[in-house]
Short mmCIF file of C-alpha atoms and ligand atoms in Angstrom, two decimals:
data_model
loop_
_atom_site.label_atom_id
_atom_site.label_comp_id
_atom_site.label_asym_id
_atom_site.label_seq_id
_atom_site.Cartn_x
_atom_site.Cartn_y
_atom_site.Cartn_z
CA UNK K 1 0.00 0.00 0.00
CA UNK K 2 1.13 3.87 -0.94
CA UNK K 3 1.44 5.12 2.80
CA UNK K 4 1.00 8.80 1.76
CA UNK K 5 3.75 10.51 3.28
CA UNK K 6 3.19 14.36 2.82
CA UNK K 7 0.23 16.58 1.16
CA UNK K 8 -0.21 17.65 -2.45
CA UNK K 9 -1.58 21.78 -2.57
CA UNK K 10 -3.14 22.38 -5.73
CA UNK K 11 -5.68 25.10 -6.60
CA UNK K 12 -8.86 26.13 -8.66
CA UNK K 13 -6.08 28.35 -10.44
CA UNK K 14 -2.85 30.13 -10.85
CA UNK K 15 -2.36 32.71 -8.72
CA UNK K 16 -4.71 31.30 -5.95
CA UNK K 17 -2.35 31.18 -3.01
CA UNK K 18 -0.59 27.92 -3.12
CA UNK K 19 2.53 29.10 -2.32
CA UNK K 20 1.38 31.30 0.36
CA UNK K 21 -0.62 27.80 1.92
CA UNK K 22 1.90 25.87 1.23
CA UNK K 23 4.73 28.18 2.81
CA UNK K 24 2.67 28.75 5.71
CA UNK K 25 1.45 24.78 6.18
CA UNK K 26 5.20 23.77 6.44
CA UNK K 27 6.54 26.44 8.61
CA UNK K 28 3.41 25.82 11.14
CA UNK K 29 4.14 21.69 10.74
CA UNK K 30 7.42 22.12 11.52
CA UNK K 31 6.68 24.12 14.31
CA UNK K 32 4.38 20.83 15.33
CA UNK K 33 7.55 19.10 15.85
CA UNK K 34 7.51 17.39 12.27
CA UNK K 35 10.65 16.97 10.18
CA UNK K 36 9.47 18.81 7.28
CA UNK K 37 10.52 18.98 3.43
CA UNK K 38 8.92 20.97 0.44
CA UNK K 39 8.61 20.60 -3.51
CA UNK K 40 7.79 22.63 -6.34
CA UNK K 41 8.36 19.75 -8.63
CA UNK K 42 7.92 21.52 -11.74
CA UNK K 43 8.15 25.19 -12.44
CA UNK K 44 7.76 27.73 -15.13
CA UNK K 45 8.60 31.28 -15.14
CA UNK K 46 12.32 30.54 -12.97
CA UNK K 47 14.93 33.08 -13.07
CA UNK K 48 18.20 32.72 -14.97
CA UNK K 49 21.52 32.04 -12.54
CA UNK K 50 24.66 30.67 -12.79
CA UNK K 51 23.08 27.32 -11.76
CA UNK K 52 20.20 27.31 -14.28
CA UNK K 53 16.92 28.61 -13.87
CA UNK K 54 15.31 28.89 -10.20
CA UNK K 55 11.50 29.10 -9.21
CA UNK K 56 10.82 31.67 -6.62
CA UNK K 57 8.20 29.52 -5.26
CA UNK K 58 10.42 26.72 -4.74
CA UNK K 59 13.00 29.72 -2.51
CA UNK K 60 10.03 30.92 -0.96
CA UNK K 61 9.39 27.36 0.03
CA UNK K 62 12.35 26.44 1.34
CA UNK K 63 12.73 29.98 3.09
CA UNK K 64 9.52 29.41 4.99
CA UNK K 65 11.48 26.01 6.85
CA UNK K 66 15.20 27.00 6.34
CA UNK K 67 15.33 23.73 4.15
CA UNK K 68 18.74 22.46 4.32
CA UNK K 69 17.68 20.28 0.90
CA UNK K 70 19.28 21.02 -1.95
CA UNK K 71 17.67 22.99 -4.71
CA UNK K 72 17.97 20.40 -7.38
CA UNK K 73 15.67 18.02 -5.22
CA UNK K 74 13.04 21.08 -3.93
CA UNK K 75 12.63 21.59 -7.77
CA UNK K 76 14.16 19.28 -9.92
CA UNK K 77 12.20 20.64 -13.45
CA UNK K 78 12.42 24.38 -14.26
CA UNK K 79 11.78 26.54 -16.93
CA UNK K 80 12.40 30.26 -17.70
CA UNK K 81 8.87 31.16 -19.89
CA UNK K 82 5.87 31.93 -17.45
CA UNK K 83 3.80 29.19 -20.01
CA UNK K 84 2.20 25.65 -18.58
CA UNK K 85 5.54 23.51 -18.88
CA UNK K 86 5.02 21.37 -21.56
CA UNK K 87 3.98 24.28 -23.51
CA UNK K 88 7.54 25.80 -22.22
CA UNK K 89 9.80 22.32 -22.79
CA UNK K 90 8.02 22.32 -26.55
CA UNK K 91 9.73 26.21 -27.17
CA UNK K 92 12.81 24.67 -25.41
CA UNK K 93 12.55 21.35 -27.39
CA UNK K 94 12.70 19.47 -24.42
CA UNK K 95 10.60 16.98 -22.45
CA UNK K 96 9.53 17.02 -18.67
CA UNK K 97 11.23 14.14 -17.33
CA UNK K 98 8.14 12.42 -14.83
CA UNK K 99 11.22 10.10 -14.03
CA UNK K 100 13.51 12.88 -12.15
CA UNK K 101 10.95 13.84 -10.76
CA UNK K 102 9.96 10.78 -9.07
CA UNK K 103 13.54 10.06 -7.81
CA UNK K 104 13.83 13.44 -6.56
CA UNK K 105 10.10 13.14 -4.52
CA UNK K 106 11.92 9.73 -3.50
CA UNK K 107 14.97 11.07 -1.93
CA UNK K 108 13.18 13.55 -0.36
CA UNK K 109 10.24 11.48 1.36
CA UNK K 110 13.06 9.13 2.53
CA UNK K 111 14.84 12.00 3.88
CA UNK K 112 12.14 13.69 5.73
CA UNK K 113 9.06 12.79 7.81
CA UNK K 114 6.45 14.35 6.02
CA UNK K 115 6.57 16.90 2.49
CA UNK K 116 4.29 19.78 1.67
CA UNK K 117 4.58 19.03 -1.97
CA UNK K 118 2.95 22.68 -4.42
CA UNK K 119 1.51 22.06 -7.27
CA UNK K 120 1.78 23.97 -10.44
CA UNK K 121 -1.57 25.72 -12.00
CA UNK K 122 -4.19 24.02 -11.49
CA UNK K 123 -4.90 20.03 -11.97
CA UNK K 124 -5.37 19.53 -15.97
CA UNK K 125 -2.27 22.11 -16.75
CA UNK K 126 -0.01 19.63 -18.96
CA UNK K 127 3.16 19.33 -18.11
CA UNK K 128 4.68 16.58 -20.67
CA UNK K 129 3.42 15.10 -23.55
CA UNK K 130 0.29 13.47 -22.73
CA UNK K 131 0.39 14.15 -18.71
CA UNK K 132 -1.43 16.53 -16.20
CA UNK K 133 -0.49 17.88 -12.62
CA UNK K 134 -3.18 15.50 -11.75
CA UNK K 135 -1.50 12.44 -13.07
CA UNK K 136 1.68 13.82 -11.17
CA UNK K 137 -0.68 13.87 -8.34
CA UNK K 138 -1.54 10.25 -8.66
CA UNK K 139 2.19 9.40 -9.38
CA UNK K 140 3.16 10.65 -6.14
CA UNK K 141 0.01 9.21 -4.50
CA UNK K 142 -0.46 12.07 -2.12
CA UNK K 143 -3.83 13.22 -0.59
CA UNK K 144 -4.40 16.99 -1.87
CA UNK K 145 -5.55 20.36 -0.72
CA UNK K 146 -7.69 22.58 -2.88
CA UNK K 147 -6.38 26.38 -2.44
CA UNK K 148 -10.11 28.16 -4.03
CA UNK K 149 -11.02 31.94 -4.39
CA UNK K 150 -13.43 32.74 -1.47
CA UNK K 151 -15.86 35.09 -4.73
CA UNK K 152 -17.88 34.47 -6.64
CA UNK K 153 -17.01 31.85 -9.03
CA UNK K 154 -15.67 29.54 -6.83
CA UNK K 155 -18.17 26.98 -6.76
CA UNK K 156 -18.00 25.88 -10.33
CA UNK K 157 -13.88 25.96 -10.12
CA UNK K 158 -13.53 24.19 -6.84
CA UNK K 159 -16.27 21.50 -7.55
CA UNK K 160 -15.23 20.65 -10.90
CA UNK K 161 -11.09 19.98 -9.36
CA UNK K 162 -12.55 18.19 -6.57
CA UNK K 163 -14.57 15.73 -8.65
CA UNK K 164 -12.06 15.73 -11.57
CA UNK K 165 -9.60 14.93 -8.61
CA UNK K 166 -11.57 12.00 -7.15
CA UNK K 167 -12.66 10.48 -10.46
CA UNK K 168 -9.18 9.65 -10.82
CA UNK K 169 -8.98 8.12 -7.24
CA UNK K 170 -7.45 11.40 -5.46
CA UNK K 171 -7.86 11.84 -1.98
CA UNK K 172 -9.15 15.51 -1.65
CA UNK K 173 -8.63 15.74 1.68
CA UNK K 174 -10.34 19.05 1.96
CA UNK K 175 -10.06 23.21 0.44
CA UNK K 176 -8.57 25.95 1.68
CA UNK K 177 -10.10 29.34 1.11
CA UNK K 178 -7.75 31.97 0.40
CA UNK K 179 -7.93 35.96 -0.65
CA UNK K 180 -5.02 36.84 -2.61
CA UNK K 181 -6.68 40.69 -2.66
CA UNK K 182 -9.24 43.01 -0.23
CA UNK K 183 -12.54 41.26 -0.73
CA UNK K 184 -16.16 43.21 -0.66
CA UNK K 185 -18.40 41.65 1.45
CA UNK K 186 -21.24 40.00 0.06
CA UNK K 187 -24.12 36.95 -0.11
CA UNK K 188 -21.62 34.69 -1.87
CA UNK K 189 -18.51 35.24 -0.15
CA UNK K 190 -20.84 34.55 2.48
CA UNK K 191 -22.55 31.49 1.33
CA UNK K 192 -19.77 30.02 -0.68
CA UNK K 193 -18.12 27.69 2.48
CA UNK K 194 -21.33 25.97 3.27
CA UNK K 195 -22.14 25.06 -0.24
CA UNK K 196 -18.83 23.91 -1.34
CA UNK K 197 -18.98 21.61 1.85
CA UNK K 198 -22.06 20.68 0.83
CA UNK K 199 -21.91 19.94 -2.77
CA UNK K 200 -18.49 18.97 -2.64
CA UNK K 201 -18.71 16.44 0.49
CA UNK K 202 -15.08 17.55 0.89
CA UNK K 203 -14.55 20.47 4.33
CA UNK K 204 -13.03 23.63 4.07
CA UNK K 205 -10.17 23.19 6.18
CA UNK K 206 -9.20 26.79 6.67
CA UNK K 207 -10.63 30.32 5.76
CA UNK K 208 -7.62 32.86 4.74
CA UNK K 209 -8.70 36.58 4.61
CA UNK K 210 -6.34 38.94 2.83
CA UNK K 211 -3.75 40.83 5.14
CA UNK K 212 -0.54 41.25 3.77
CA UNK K 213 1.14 41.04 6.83
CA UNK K 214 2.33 37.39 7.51
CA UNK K 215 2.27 37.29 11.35
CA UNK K 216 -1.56 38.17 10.50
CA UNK K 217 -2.16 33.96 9.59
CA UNK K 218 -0.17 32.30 12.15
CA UNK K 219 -2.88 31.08 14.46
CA UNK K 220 -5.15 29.86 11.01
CA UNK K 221 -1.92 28.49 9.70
CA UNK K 222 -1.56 26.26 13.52
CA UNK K 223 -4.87 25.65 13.22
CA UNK K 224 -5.24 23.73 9.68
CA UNK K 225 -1.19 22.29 10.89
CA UNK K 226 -3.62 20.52 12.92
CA UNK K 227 -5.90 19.29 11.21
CA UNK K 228 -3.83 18.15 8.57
CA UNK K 229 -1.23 16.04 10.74
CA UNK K 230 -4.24 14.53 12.58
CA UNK K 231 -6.13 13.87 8.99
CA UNK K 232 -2.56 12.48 7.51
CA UNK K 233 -1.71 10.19 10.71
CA UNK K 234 -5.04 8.94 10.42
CA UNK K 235 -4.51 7.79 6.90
CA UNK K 236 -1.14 6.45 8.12
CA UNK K 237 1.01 8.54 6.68
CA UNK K 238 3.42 8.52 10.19
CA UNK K 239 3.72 4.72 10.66
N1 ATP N 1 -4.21 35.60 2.33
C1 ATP N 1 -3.37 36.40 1.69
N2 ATP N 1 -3.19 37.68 2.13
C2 ATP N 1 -2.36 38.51 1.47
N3 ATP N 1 -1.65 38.18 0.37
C3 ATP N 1 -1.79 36.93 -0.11
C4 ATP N 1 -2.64 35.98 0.52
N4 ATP N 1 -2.57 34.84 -0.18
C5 ATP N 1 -1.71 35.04 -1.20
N5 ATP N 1 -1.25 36.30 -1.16
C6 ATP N 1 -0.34 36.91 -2.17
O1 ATP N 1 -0.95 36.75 -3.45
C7 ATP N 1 0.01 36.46 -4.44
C8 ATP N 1 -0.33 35.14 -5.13
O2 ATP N 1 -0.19 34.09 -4.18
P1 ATP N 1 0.71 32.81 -4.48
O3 ATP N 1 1.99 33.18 -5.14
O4 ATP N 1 0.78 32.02 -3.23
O5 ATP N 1 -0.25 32.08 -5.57
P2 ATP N 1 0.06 30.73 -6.35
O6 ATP N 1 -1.25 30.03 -6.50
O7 ATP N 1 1.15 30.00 -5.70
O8 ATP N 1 0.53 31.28 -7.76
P3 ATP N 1 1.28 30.45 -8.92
O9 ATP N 1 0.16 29.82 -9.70
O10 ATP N 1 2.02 31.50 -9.67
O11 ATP N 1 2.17 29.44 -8.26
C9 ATP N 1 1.36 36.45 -3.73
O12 ATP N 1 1.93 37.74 -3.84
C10 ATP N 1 0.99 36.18 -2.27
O13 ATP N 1 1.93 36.69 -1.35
MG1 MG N 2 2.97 29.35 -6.47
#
């Protein structure tokens, strides 16, 4: 059996706040007293260095833990255009290579107790020939968390991932709202938790407003550290 050993973040969209969850949900798990890693496995839009292109989501990651791991395992694919990767690897005439990913996810989960693994996009963005974050999602066989706009909108996005997710035997393991921007109040920002607990049979895990100011999340980011360590020891991800 796939002991799931670490938590997927994907989102309704680019730009949604996965790196912001995902930041936040490692810093607060390692402050649990977990030996955390993090991944960006694949990444588009990386700045040029002398060691080839870097993702600032995959520093950002690693900043929010002080990962010691090296960069070529926290991000083992990386390209320079801001396009979905394959789209990027086709201008580059070059293929995402599934495989180095997978060794560098293995190294990693052997390494560490537990990953906070951030997806790229949202779940049908192709990133090789014929393959979707999703099936990198199944490849890695790691429960997920849905990062969804708290506006308007947000039901159709977040209930077509979720049941895109679990037709293909992902464990959603719940969403996390987030506002990336000052949100008006109104009936659906309102309304929009309840029904996407109750149409999507999945819970919202956490509700982020928008405050730039980090210290602003900590308790909501101890909070849903949580929930998600008791959710992923109860799917044995710790024995
Ligand atoms: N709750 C919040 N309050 C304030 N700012 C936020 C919040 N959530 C996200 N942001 C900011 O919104 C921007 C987009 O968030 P983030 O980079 O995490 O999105 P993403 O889904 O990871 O994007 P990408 O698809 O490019 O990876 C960032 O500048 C981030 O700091
Ligand atoms: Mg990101």
């Amino acid at each position: 059996m796939n002991r799931a050993r670490g938590i997927f973040v994907t989102g309704t969209d680019t730009e949604v706040g996965k790196t912001f969850l995902a930041a936040g949900l490692a810093k607060a798990l390692k402050e649990l007293g977990l030996d955390i890693g993090v991944m960006k496995p694949v990444a588009s839009g990386g700045r040029r260095t002398e060691n080839g292109f870097v993702s600032d989501d995959a520093l950002a990651l690693a900043g929010a833990i002080g990962a010691p791991d090296d960069l070529a395992l926290v991000n083992p694919v990386c390209f320079e255009a801001p396009l979905a990767p394959m789209v990027a690897a086709r201008l580059e005439g070059v293929r995402v290579d599934l495989g180095t990913v997978w060794q560098a996810y293995e190294t990693l989960a052997a390494r560490r107790e537990f990953l906070v693994v951030e997806g790229i996009g949202g779940l049908l963005v192709p990133l090789d020939e014929g393959a979707t974050v999703l099936d990198l999602i199944v490849m890695l066989g790691l429960p997920v968390l849905v990062v969804t706009r708290p506006t308007l909108g947000t039901i159709n996005h977040t209930l077509l991932t979720v049941q895109h997710a679990r037709e293909h035997g992902v464990d959603v393991m719940g969403l996390v709202i987030n506002a990336v921007g000052p949100v008006e109040p109104s009936k659906a920002v309102e309304t929009n938790p309840a029904v996407l607990e109750e149409w999507g049979r999945v819970p919202v895990l956490a509700n982020f407003r928008y405050a730039p100011d980090p210290g602003a999340h900590t308790e909501t980011f101890a909070a849903l550290a949580k929930l998600v360590d008791t959710r992923c020891r109860a799917r044995g991800a710790f024995s």
